[in-house]
Tab-separated table of C-alpha atoms in Angstrom:
chain	number	residue	atom	x	y	z
F	65	UNK	CA	92.739	4.601	13.779
F	66	UNK	CA	91.701	3.203	10.376
F	67	UNK	CA	90.879	5.932	7.930
F	68	UNK	CA	87.801	4.143	6.607
F	69	UNK	CA	86.253	3.758	10.087
F	70	UNK	CA	85.771	7.474	10.712
F	71	UNK	CA	82.195	8.653	9.992
F	72	UNK	CA	81.854	11.501	7.506
F	73	UNK	CA	81.464	15.017	8.869
F	74	UNK	CA	82.146	17.085	5.742
F	75	UNK	CA	79.366	17.141	3.170
F	76	UNK	CA	79.303	18.567	-0.338
F	77	UNK	CA	80.490	21.928	0.960
F	78	UNK	CA	81.930	21.768	4.445
F	79	UNK	CA	80.347	20.756	7.745
F	80	UNK	CA	76.820	22.064	8.255
F	81	UNK	CA	74.236	21.905	11.001
F	82	UNK	CA	72.044	23.867	13.393
F	83	UNK	CA	74.114	25.606	16.110
F	84	UNK	CA	73.616	24.256	19.636
F	85	UNK	CA	71.947	21.193	18.156
F	86	UNK	CA	74.243	19.562	15.593
F	87	UNK	CA	76.893	22.257	15.547
F	88	UNK	CA	77.638	22.661	19.242
F	89	UNK	CA	80.393	24.858	20.658
F	90	UNK	CA	82.175	21.744	21.919
F	91	UNK	CA	82.024	20.133	18.478
F	92	UNK	CA	83.225	23.321	16.746
F	93	UNK	CA	86.121	23.584	19.172
F	94	UNK	CA	87.072	19.963	18.499
F	95	UNK	CA	86.972	20.633	14.756
F	96	UNK	CA	89.232	23.649	15.366
F	97	UNK	CA	91.688	21.394	17.192
F	98	UNK	CA	91.511	18.880	14.343
F	99	UNK	CA	92.139	21.556	11.715
F	100	UNK	CA	95.056	22.976	13.681
F	101	UNK	CA	96.558	19.506	14.164
F	102	UNK	CA	96.175	18.777	10.453
F	103	UNK	CA	97.544	22.039	9.044
F	104	UNK	CA	100.300	22.655	11.625
F	105	UNK	CA	100.404	26.170	10.161
F	106	UNK	CA	101.714	29.258	11.913
F	107	UNK	CA	98.532	31.177	11.056
F	108	UNK	CA	95.047	30.374	9.755
F	109	UNK	CA	92.822	33.058	8.186
F	110	UNK	CA	89.185	33.126	9.289
F	111	UNK	CA	86.024	34.787	8.015
F	112	UNK	CA	82.268	34.465	8.430
F	113	UNK	CA	79.010	35.417	6.794
F	114	UNK	CA	76.245	37.433	8.482
F	115	UNK	CA	74.481	34.596	10.363
F	116	UNK	CA	73.618	35.257	14.021
F	117	UNK	CA	75.631	32.274	15.232
F	118	UNK	CA	78.749	33.252	13.272
F	119	UNK	CA	80.688	34.832	16.128
F	120	UNK	CA	79.912	31.950	18.476
F	121	UNK	CA	80.976	29.221	16.055
F	122	UNK	CA	84.000	31.192	14.882
F	123	UNK	CA	85.123	31.800	18.470
F	124	UNK	CA	84.882	28.090	19.254
F	125	UNK	CA	86.899	27.112	16.165
F	126	UNK	CA	89.446	29.832	16.991
F	127	UNK	CA	89.958	28.535	20.523
F	128	UNK	CA	90.456	25.024	19.180
F	129	UNK	CA	93.039	26.279	16.699
F	130	UNK	CA	94.764	28.343	19.406
F	131	UNK	CA	95.073	25.285	21.632
F	132	UNK	CA	97.219	23.612	18.949
F	133	UNK	CA	99.584	26.596	18.870
F	134	UNK	CA	97.985	28.154	15.764
F	135	UNK	CA	97.445	31.909	15.470
F	136	UNK	CA	94.286	33.068	13.694
F	137	UNK	CA	93.741	36.110	11.509
F	138	UNK	CA	90.197	37.457	11.838
F	139	UNK	CA	89.021	38.985	8.545
F	140	UNK	CA	85.495	39.661	9.812
F	141	UNK	CA	82.357	39.370	7.678
F	142	UNK	CA	83.222	38.879	4.019
F	143	UNK	CA	82.315	36.653	1.058
F	144	UNK	CA	83.783	33.154	1.018
F	145	UNK	CA	85.692	33.910	-2.230
F	146	UNK	CA	87.222	36.974	-0.549
F	147	UNK	CA	88.649	34.747	2.189
F	148	UNK	CA	89.862	32.350	-0.497
F	149	UNK	CA	91.576	35.167	-2.394
F	150	UNK	CA	93.291	36.252	0.829
F	151	UNK	CA	94.516	32.684	1.393
F	152	UNK	CA	95.770	32.453	-2.191
F	153	UNK	CA	97.728	35.697	-1.836
F	154	UNK	CA	99.165	35.075	1.637
F	155	UNK	CA	99.747	31.316	1.414
F	156	UNK	CA	97.721	30.782	4.604
F	157	UNK	CA	95.106	28.058	4.973
F	158	UNK	CA	91.703	29.328	6.029
F	159	UNK	CA	88.396	28.524	7.712
F	160	UNK	CA	85.089	30.075	6.658
F	161	UNK	CA	82.085	30.023	8.972
F	162	UNK	CA	79.099	29.851	6.632
F	163	UNK	CA	76.145	27.775	5.552
F	164	UNK	CA	76.047	29.516	2.155
F	165	UNK	CA	72.468	29.390	0.786
F	166	UNK	CA	70.934	27.364	3.644
F	167	UNK	CA	68.218	28.889	5.890
F	168	UNK	CA	69.355	31.193	8.747
F	169	UNK	CA	69.143	28.543	11.468
F	170	UNK	CA	72.059	26.682	9.843
F	171	UNK	CA	75.748	27.412	9.997
F	172	UNK	CA	78.848	25.605	8.849
F	173	UNK	CA	82.620	25.206	8.852
F	174	UNK	CA	84.471	25.180	5.534
F	175	UNK	CA	88.212	24.620	5.174
F	176	UNK	CA	90.330	26.459	2.609
F	177	UNK	CA	93.746	25.280	1.435
F	178	UNK	CA	96.742	27.607	1.249
F	179	UNK	CA	96.267	28.025	-2.526
F	180	UNK	CA	92.765	29.455	-1.951
F	181	UNK	CA	90.884	26.390	-3.187
F	182	UNK	CA	88.412	24.442	-1.079
F	183	UNK	CA	90.138	21.657	0.779
F	184	UNK	CA	90.317	18.385	-1.168
F	185	UNK	CA	88.110	15.537	0.046
F	186	UNK	CA	91.088	13.396	1.104
F	187	UNK	CA	92.362	16.236	3.303
F	188	UNK	CA	88.904	16.695	4.836
F	189	UNK	CA	89.032	12.976	5.569
F	190	UNK	CA	92.292	13.436	7.459
F	191	UNK	CA	90.641	16.085	9.626
F	192	UNK	CA	87.735	13.731	10.326
F	193	UNK	CA	90.121	10.974	11.376
F	194	UNK	CA	91.903	13.344	13.782
F	195	UNK	CA	88.571	14.494	15.235
F	196	UNK	CA	87.282	10.968	15.823
F	197	UNK	CA	90.579	9.786	17.294
F	198	UNK	CA	90.871	12.746	19.680
F	199	UNK	CA	94.604	12.791	19.017
F	200	UNK	CA	95.104	16.553	18.898
F	201	UNK	CA	98.354	18.458	19.035
F	202	UNK	CA	98.374	20.398	22.299
F	203	UNK	CA	100.687	23.402	22.628
F	204	UNK	CA	102.534	24.277	25.830
F	205	UNK	CA	101.031	27.092	27.860
F	206	UNK	CA	103.527	29.595	26.478
F	207	UNK	CA	103.053	28.502	22.847
F	208	UNK	CA	99.272	28.702	22.478
F	209	UNK	CA	97.993	30.664	19.509
F	210	UNK	CA	96.722	34.202	19.533
F	211	UNK	CA	94.241	36.094	17.370
F	212	UNK	CA	94.770	39.233	15.330
F	213	UNK	CA	92.554	41.376	13.121
F	214	UNK	CA	93.249	42.195	9.458
F	215	UNK	CA	91.009	44.702	7.689
F	216	UNK	CA	92.741	44.513	4.302
F	217	UNK	CA	91.052	41.409	2.852
F	218	UNK	CA	88.058	43.156	1.248
F	219	UNK	CA	90.166	45.709	-0.638
F	220	UNK	CA	92.586	42.995	-1.767
F	221	UNK	CA	89.645	41.003	-3.116
F	222	UNK	CA	87.857	43.889	-4.844
F	223	UNK	CA	91.085	44.932	-6.582
F	224	UNK	CA	91.748	41.322	-7.587
F	225	UNK	CA	88.326	40.862	-9.197
F	226	UNK	CA	88.487	44.208	-10.998
F	227	UNK	CA	91.945	43.385	-12.384
F	228	UNK	CA	90.451	40.534	-14.465
F	229	UNK	CA	88.100	42.725	-16.511
F	230	UNK	CA	88.333	46.003	-18.439
F	231	UNK	CA	87.182	48.557	-15.877
F	232	UNK	CA	87.458	51.411	-18.386
F	233	UNK	CA	85.284	49.567	-20.900
F	234	UNK	CA	82.624	48.826	-18.279
F	235	UNK	CA	82.712	52.417	-17.016
F	236	UNK	CA	82.188	53.723	-20.551
F	237	UNK	CA	78.957	51.701	-20.753
F	238	UNK	CA	77.459	53.523	-17.731
F	239	UNK	CA	75.324	50.535	-16.734
F	240	UNK	CA	72.317	50.796	-14.459
F	241	UNK	CA	72.316	47.786	-12.108
F	242	UNK	CA	69.887	46.559	-9.457
F	243	UNK	CA	71.805	44.540	-6.864
F	244	UNK	CA	70.295	42.210	-4.245
F	245	UNK	CA	72.911	40.953	-1.784
F	246	UNK	CA	70.249	39.147	0.272
F	247	UNK	CA	71.471	40.532	3.630
F	248	UNK	CA	74.557	38.362	3.166
F	249	UNK	CA	78.318	38.719	3.205
F	250	UNK	CA	78.632	40.713	-0.042
F	251	UNK	CA	76.770	43.738	1.327
F	252	UNK	CA	79.941	45.852	1.076
F	253	UNK	CA	82.071	44.215	-1.629
F	254	UNK	CA	79.648	43.967	-4.559
F	255	UNK	CA	78.315	47.546	-4.217
F	256	UNK	CA	81.935	48.718	-4.021
F	257	UNK	CA	82.860	46.855	-7.204
F	258	UNK	CA	79.882	48.275	-9.089
F	259	UNK	CA	80.834	51.754	-7.883
F	260	UNK	CA	84.345	51.282	-9.295
F	261	UNK	CA	82.772	50.139	-12.552
F	262	UNK	CA	80.949	53.483	-12.765
F	263	UNK	CA	77.545	51.840	-12.574
F	264	UNK	CA	74.433	53.552	-11.294
F	265	UNK	CA	73.385	51.107	-8.574
F	266	UNK	CA	70.123	50.462	-6.763
F	267	UNK	CA	70.764	48.133	-3.831
F	268	UNK	CA	68.246	45.788	-2.263
F	269	UNK	CA	68.823	44.024	1.068
F	270	UNK	CA	72.353	45.411	1.187
F	271	UNK	CA	72.642	45.358	4.953
F	272	UNK	CA	73.873	42.531	7.204
F	273	UNK	CA	70.956	40.585	8.632
F	274	UNK	CA	71.686	37.094	9.941
F	275	UNK	CA	67.988	36.211	9.921
F	276	UNK	CA	67.729	36.853	6.148
F	277	UNK	CA	64.554	38.763	6.936
F	278	UNK	CA	64.032	40.229	3.470
F	279	UNK	CA	64.290	37.003	1.482
F	280	UNK	CA	65.638	33.448	1.837
F	281	UNK	CA	69.356	33.233	1.147
F	282	UNK	CA	69.188	30.975	-1.911
F	283	UNK	CA	69.020	33.134	-5.074
F	284	UNK	CA	66.333	31.228	-6.967
F	285	UNK	CA	63.552	32.894	-8.943
F	286	UNK	CA	60.898	32.413	-6.254
F	287	UNK	CA	63.062	34.313	-3.733
F	288	UNK	CA	63.920	37.258	-6.019
F	289	UNK	CA	60.498	38.839	-6.591
F	290	UNK	CA	61.609	42.245	-5.314
F	291	UNK	CA	64.657	42.296	-7.608
F	292	UNK	CA	62.630	41.166	-10.614
F	293	UNK	CA	59.992	43.807	-9.896
F	294	UNK	CA	62.664	46.508	-9.545
F	295	UNK	CA	64.265	45.639	-12.894
F	296	UNK	CA	60.846	45.471	-14.576
F	297	UNK	CA	60.111	48.989	-13.343
F	298	UNK	CA	62.343	50.068	-16.208
F	299	UNK	CA	65.675	51.587	-17.054
F	300	UNK	CA	67.961	48.860	-15.688
F	301	UNK	CA	70.526	47.024	-17.764
F	302	UNK	CA	70.908	44.166	-15.313
F	303	UNK	CA	69.714	42.649	-12.059
F	304	UNK	CA	72.235	40.783	-9.883
F	305	UNK	CA	71.669	38.553	-6.835
F	306	UNK	CA	73.992	36.667	-4.476
F	307	UNK	CA	73.530	33.971	-1.861
F	308	UNK	CA	74.559	34.244	1.799
F	309	UNK	CA	78.312	33.917	1.305
F	310	UNK	CA	78.370	35.328	-2.263
F	311	UNK	CA	80.095	32.449	-3.975
F	312	UNK	CA	77.117	32.365	-6.347
F	313	UNK	CA	75.587	34.945	-8.660
F	314	UNK	CA	72.401	34.877	-10.727
F	315	UNK	CA	70.986	37.471	-13.075
F	316	UNK	CA	67.782	39.171	-14.161
F	317	UNK	CA	67.946	40.525	-17.723
F	318	UNK	CA	66.925	44.058	-18.729
F	319	UNK	CA	63.340	42.903	-19.389
F	320	UNK	CA	62.991	41.560	-15.844
F	321	UNK	CA	63.346	37.901	-16.868
F	322	UNK	CA	65.108	35.618	-14.395
F	323	UNK	CA	68.154	33.891	-15.912
F	324	UNK	CA	68.830	30.392	-14.625
F	325	UNK	CA	72.411	29.846	-13.442
F	326	UNK	CA	72.722	27.036	-15.954
F	327	UNK	CA	72.270	29.491	-18.841
F	328	UNK	CA	74.598	32.172	-17.468
F	329	UNK	CA	77.297	29.504	-17.006
F	330	UNK	CA	76.869	28.389	-20.632
F	331	UNK	CA	77.043	32.008	-21.801
F	332	UNK	CA	80.268	32.708	-19.886
F	333	UNK	CA	81.795	29.457	-21.147
F	334	UNK	CA	80.875	30.354	-24.742
F	335	UNK	CA	82.809	33.635	-24.513
F	336	UNK	CA	85.669	32.394	-22.302
F	337	UNK	CA	86.595	28.849	-23.374
F	338	UNK	CA	88.927	28.481	-26.339
F	339	UNK	CA	89.671	25.770	-28.852
F	340	UNK	CA	91.307	22.827	-27.083
F	341	UNK	CA	90.249	23.945	-23.590
F	342	UNK	CA	88.705	21.663	-20.999
F	343	UNK	CA	85.501	22.845	-19.285
F	344	UNK	CA	84.573	21.112	-16.022
F	345	UNK	CA	81.020	20.879	-14.716
F	346	UNK	CA	78.983	18.369	-12.682
F	347	UNK	CA	76.405	15.916	-14.012
F	348	UNK	CA	73.638	18.277	-12.838
F	349	UNK	CA	74.401	20.898	-15.507
F	350	UNK	CA	72.268	20.914	-18.651
F	351	UNK	CA	73.386	19.664	-22.058
F	352	UNK	CA	73.683	23.283	-23.228
F	353	UNK	CA	77.272	23.153	-22.002
F	354	UNK	CA	78.109	20.366	-24.480
F	355	UNK	CA	76.636	22.321	-27.374
F	356	UNK	CA	78.436	25.528	-26.434
F	357	UNK	CA	81.753	23.735	-25.991
F	358	UNK	CA	81.314	21.949	-29.308
F	359	UNK	CA	80.924	25.366	-30.994
F	360	UNK	CA	84.229	26.694	-29.631
F	361	UNK	CA	86.182	23.421	-29.787
F	362	UNK	CA	86.378	22.795	-26.043
F	363	UNK	CA	85.902	19.462	-24.268
F	364	UNK	CA	83.504	18.898	-21.355
F	365	UNK	CA	84.521	16.851	-18.320
F	366	UNK	CA	81.630	15.857	-16.007
F	367	UNK	CA	82.091	15.299	-12.275
F	368	UNK	CA	80.034	14.548	-9.190
F	369	UNK	CA	78.113	17.501	-7.777
F	370	UNK	CA	80.111	19.742	-5.471
F	371	UNK	CA	82.470	22.651	-6.021
F	372	UNK	CA	85.478	20.966	-4.332
F	373	UNK	CA	85.449	18.136	-6.882
F	374	UNK	CA	84.858	20.475	-9.835
F	375	UNK	CA	87.738	22.668	-8.649
F	376	UNK	CA	90.183	19.774	-8.146
F	377	UNK	CA	89.339	18.472	-11.606
F	378	UNK	CA	89.873	21.932	-13.087
F	379	UNK	CA	93.285	22.186	-11.448
F	380	UNK	CA	94.264	18.691	-12.627
F	381	UNK	CA	93.154	19.331	-16.217
F	382	UNK	CA	94.295	22.956	-16.426
F	383	UNK	CA	90.752	24.158	-17.138
F	384	UNK	CA	90.280	27.924	-17.368
F	385	UNK	CA	86.545	27.933	-16.718
F	386	UNK	CA	83.970	25.658	-15.164
F	387	UNK	CA	81.193	25.695	-12.635
F	388	UNK	CA	77.794	24.515	-11.509
F	389	UNK	CA	74.243	25.123	-12.708
F	390	UNK	CA	73.321	27.060	-9.552
F	391	UNK	CA	75.184	30.273	-10.442
F	392	UNK	CA	78.547	29.029	-9.182
F	393	UNK	CA	81.033	29.985	-11.914
F	394	UNK	CA	84.738	29.196	-11.458
F	395	UNK	CA	87.152	31.393	-13.432
F	396	UNK	CA	90.615	29.868	-13.149
F	397	UNK	CA	92.708	32.906	-14.180
F	398	UNK	CA	91.289	34.703	-11.114
F	399	UNK	CA	91.107	31.832	-8.618
F	400	UNK	CA	89.903	28.252	-8.406
F	401	UNK	CA	86.677	28.763	-6.510
F	402	UNK	CA	83.087	29.791	-7.131
F	403	UNK	CA	83.039	33.572	-7.041
F	404	UNK	CA	79.841	35.617	-7.292
F	405	UNK	CA	81.540	38.992	-7.748
F	406	UNK	CA	83.804	37.608	-10.479
F	407	UNK	CA	80.763	36.149	-12.246
F	408	UNK	CA	78.993	39.531	-12.068
F	409	UNK	CA	82.093	41.250	-13.445
F	410	UNK	CA	82.520	38.795	-16.329
F	411	UNK	CA	78.934	39.366	-17.486
F	412	UNK	CA	79.240	43.158	-17.252
F	413	UNK	CA	82.516	43.009	-19.187
F	414	UNK	CA	80.895	40.813	-21.836
F	415	UNK	CA	77.977	43.239	-22.208
F	416	UNK	CA	80.398	46.171	-22.456
F	417	UNK	CA	82.648	44.395	-24.979
F	418	UNK	CA	79.805	43.369	-27.285
F	419	UNK	CA	77.516	46.362	-26.747
F	420	UNK	CA	74.628	43.917	-26.412
F	421	UNK	CA	71.922	43.431	-23.794
F	422	UNK	CA	71.944	40.265	-21.704
F	423	UNK	CA	68.728	39.009	-23.333
F	424	UNK	CA	70.387	39.339	-26.759
F	425	UNK	CA	73.525	37.516	-25.639
F	426	UNK	CA	71.456	34.658	-24.220
F	427	UNK	CA	69.967	33.990	-27.651
F	428	UNK	CA	73.375	32.424	-28.464
F	429	UNK	CA	72.867	29.786	-25.763
F	430	UNK	CA	70.860	26.623	-26.583
F	431	UNK	CA	67.690	26.687	-24.501
F	432	UNK	CA	67.308	23.755	-22.132
F	433	UNK	CA	64.829	23.949	-19.294
F	434	UNK	CA	65.736	22.750	-15.812
F	435	UNK	CA	63.216	21.700	-13.169
F	436	UNK	CA	64.538	21.311	-9.630
F	437	UNK	CA	62.818	19.847	-6.609
F	438	UNK	CA	63.594	17.828	-3.517
F	439	UNK	CA	61.984	15.347	-1.170
F	440	UNK	CA	62.730	14.681	2.453
F	441	UNK	CA	65.093	11.749	2.825
F	442	UNK	CA	63.300	9.430	5.253
F	443	UNK	CA	65.483	6.389	4.566
F	444	UNK	CA	69.235	5.997	4.045
F	445	UNK	CA	70.160	6.575	0.394
F	446	UNK	CA	71.599	3.058	0.293
F	447	UNK	CA	68.066	1.700	0.817
F	448	UNK	CA	66.481	4.005	-1.747
F	449	UNK	CA	69.090	3.412	-4.465
F	450	UNK	CA	68.010	-0.151	-5.433
F	451	UNK	CA	64.417	1.057	-5.782
F	452	UNK	CA	65.543	3.878	-8.076
F	453	UNK	CA	67.583	1.500	-10.232
F	454	UNK	CA	64.653	-0.879	-10.508
F	455	UNK	CA	62.323	1.989	-11.510
F	456	UNK	CA	64.824	3.049	-14.196
F	457	UNK	CA	65.270	-0.478	-15.548
F	458	UNK	CA	65.582	-0.577	-19.330
F	459	UNK	CA	66.789	3.021	-19.597
F	460	UNK	CA	70.335	4.370	-19.944
F	461	UNK	CA	71.686	5.268	-16.511
F	462	UNK	CA	74.726	7.301	-15.404
F	463	UNK	CA	76.025	6.540	-11.877
F	464	UNK	CA	78.650	9.309	-11.661
F	465	UNK	CA	76.692	10.888	-8.813
F	466	UNK	CA	73.426	9.444	-7.561
F	467	UNK	CA	71.399	8.156	-10.507
F	468	UNK	CA	70.951	10.029	-13.784
F	469	UNK	CA	68.230	8.454	-15.923
F	470	UNK	CA	68.011	9.306	-19.621
F	471	UNK	CA	64.641	9.578	-21.332
F	472	UNK	CA	63.965	10.176	-25.013
F	473	UNK	CA	63.435	13.922	-24.596
F	474	UNK	CA	65.402	14.662	-21.455
F	475	UNK	CA	66.972	13.287	-18.297
F	476	UNK	CA	66.452	13.294	-14.559
F	477	UNK	CA	69.120	13.187	-11.840
F	478	UNK	CA	68.403	11.954	-8.300
F	479	UNK	CA	71.083	12.364	-5.642
F	480	UNK	CA	71.229	12.684	-1.858
F	481	UNK	CA	72.153	16.182	-0.677
F	482	UNK	CA	75.519	16.494	1.017
F	483	UNK	CA	74.293	19.309	3.296
F	484	UNK	CA	70.653	18.477	4.145
F	485	UNK	CA	68.536	15.360	4.775
F	486	UNK	CA	66.888	15.554	1.363
F	487	UNK	CA	67.099	13.887	-2.044
F	488	UNK	CA	67.601	16.446	-4.800
F	489	UNK	CA	65.837	16.108	-8.149
F	490	UNK	CA	67.093	17.749	-11.335
F	491	UNK	CA	65.149	17.284	-14.585
F	492	UNK	CA	66.159	18.638	-17.989
F	493	UNK	CA	64.465	18.915	-21.358
F	494	UNK	CA	64.209	21.331	-24.262
F	495	UNK	CA	60.488	21.383	-23.431
F	496	UNK	CA	59.746	23.268	-20.183
F	497	UNK	CA	56.552	21.335	-19.553
F	498	UNK	CA	58.237	17.978	-20.064
F	499	UNK	CA	61.084	18.886	-17.697
F	500	UNK	CA	58.509	19.628	-14.993
F	501	UNK	CA	56.518	16.510	-15.823
F	502	UNK	CA	59.649	14.355	-15.584
F	503	UNK	CA	60.724	15.940	-12.296
F	504	UNK	CA	57.256	15.561	-10.781
F	505	UNK	CA	57.087	11.923	-11.878
F	506	UNK	CA	60.283	11.096	-10.018
F	507	UNK	CA	59.327	13.190	-6.995
F	508	UNK	CA	56.104	11.200	-6.685
F	509	UNK	CA	58.072	7.972	-7.113
F	510	UNK	CA	60.617	8.917	-4.395
F	511	UNK	CA	57.913	9.881	-1.930
F	512	UNK	CA	56.180	6.535	-2.472
F	513	UNK	CA	59.383	4.490	-2.524
F	514	UNK	CA	60.379	5.742	0.936
F	515	UNK	CA	57.082	4.496	2.395
F	516	UNK	CA	57.678	0.908	1.308
């Protein structure tokens, strides 16, 4: 079968859909067979987040893997980066059942390579080709795979994260932290880390709830009112929030002010990148990253949106740090993946090392304002794209990913989501009002353009 003829299944971050509608048991089992045929590994590690459909989808993928003669190692509910750390340390490939920040009705299948990084796009393509061809490896009856349980992954991960910071220094600071795990996969690991750091911790939504009853999974300001209110009640040094699979982390400073992931990324880069380093980030990140890197003598490399591409570029260029504007920081010395607990630990270590509050540290970061929105994608992106280019005629345009249009006092990026049927809008300016105005202008344009 020709590689180019196989329709795409993997989006920006794995395969996603609504169980029993897009993500049926039969489909998940077929993907399991495809993964097993592709890897031809003796064992594959598996984990899941707290979603209600997790066991069902995981069981289907497991049976598909078993049919190819592949054993699976069930690590239970744990953050995606914890599964990735397990894969890195055991040399096993892995499969994570998660839809990350998406609403609770979604779930997904994400493949992890044996080095712990998200599977490269070309390897995902191979799995798609196998799935569409139906040419699966089928083991003899006495060689089918079996499943075993391993309860050590969480402790391995927590120790690994803690080993990258000065635990004694953080403990000496005796931080007070409010932590919102959003009923997701970090409900055990992040509280445990903070306990080892000697922090006094108030937890919010730190119980597994696959319906995300307390708040939507995505850790944006509108969804973190309870955390912000808790920090504002006084006496806290930091507020921390994760998404459903805890590969992201955002902060609330000691005054109760929400900190956009774009700014926390720039802050970490400023104190981590060194002269001559490469810092990798997608085109959706603000220009603050360029200014920060210029200060320390590092070079910025821009990529398309999506952690797998950022990670591959980091590996290829030897970058120590990179990440996305959504709270997804990638710290290479630990592992090449977005890691919410590592991000939390880096910020606590920075606060302990400098003896400064987060709000004070953020004064070092150039202030750019980001406005984010989305519109339902009613037409194929290929039909919308010419209309966008015509609307942007006469302006500088970057086509790295979607269309990034530069205006005199800011820019706007329009790109089709790789996980949902929407077009994402990112607008940036030093002026908060102008960023919103620019984003709203293009939202109105997109809504009208799709009616033509």
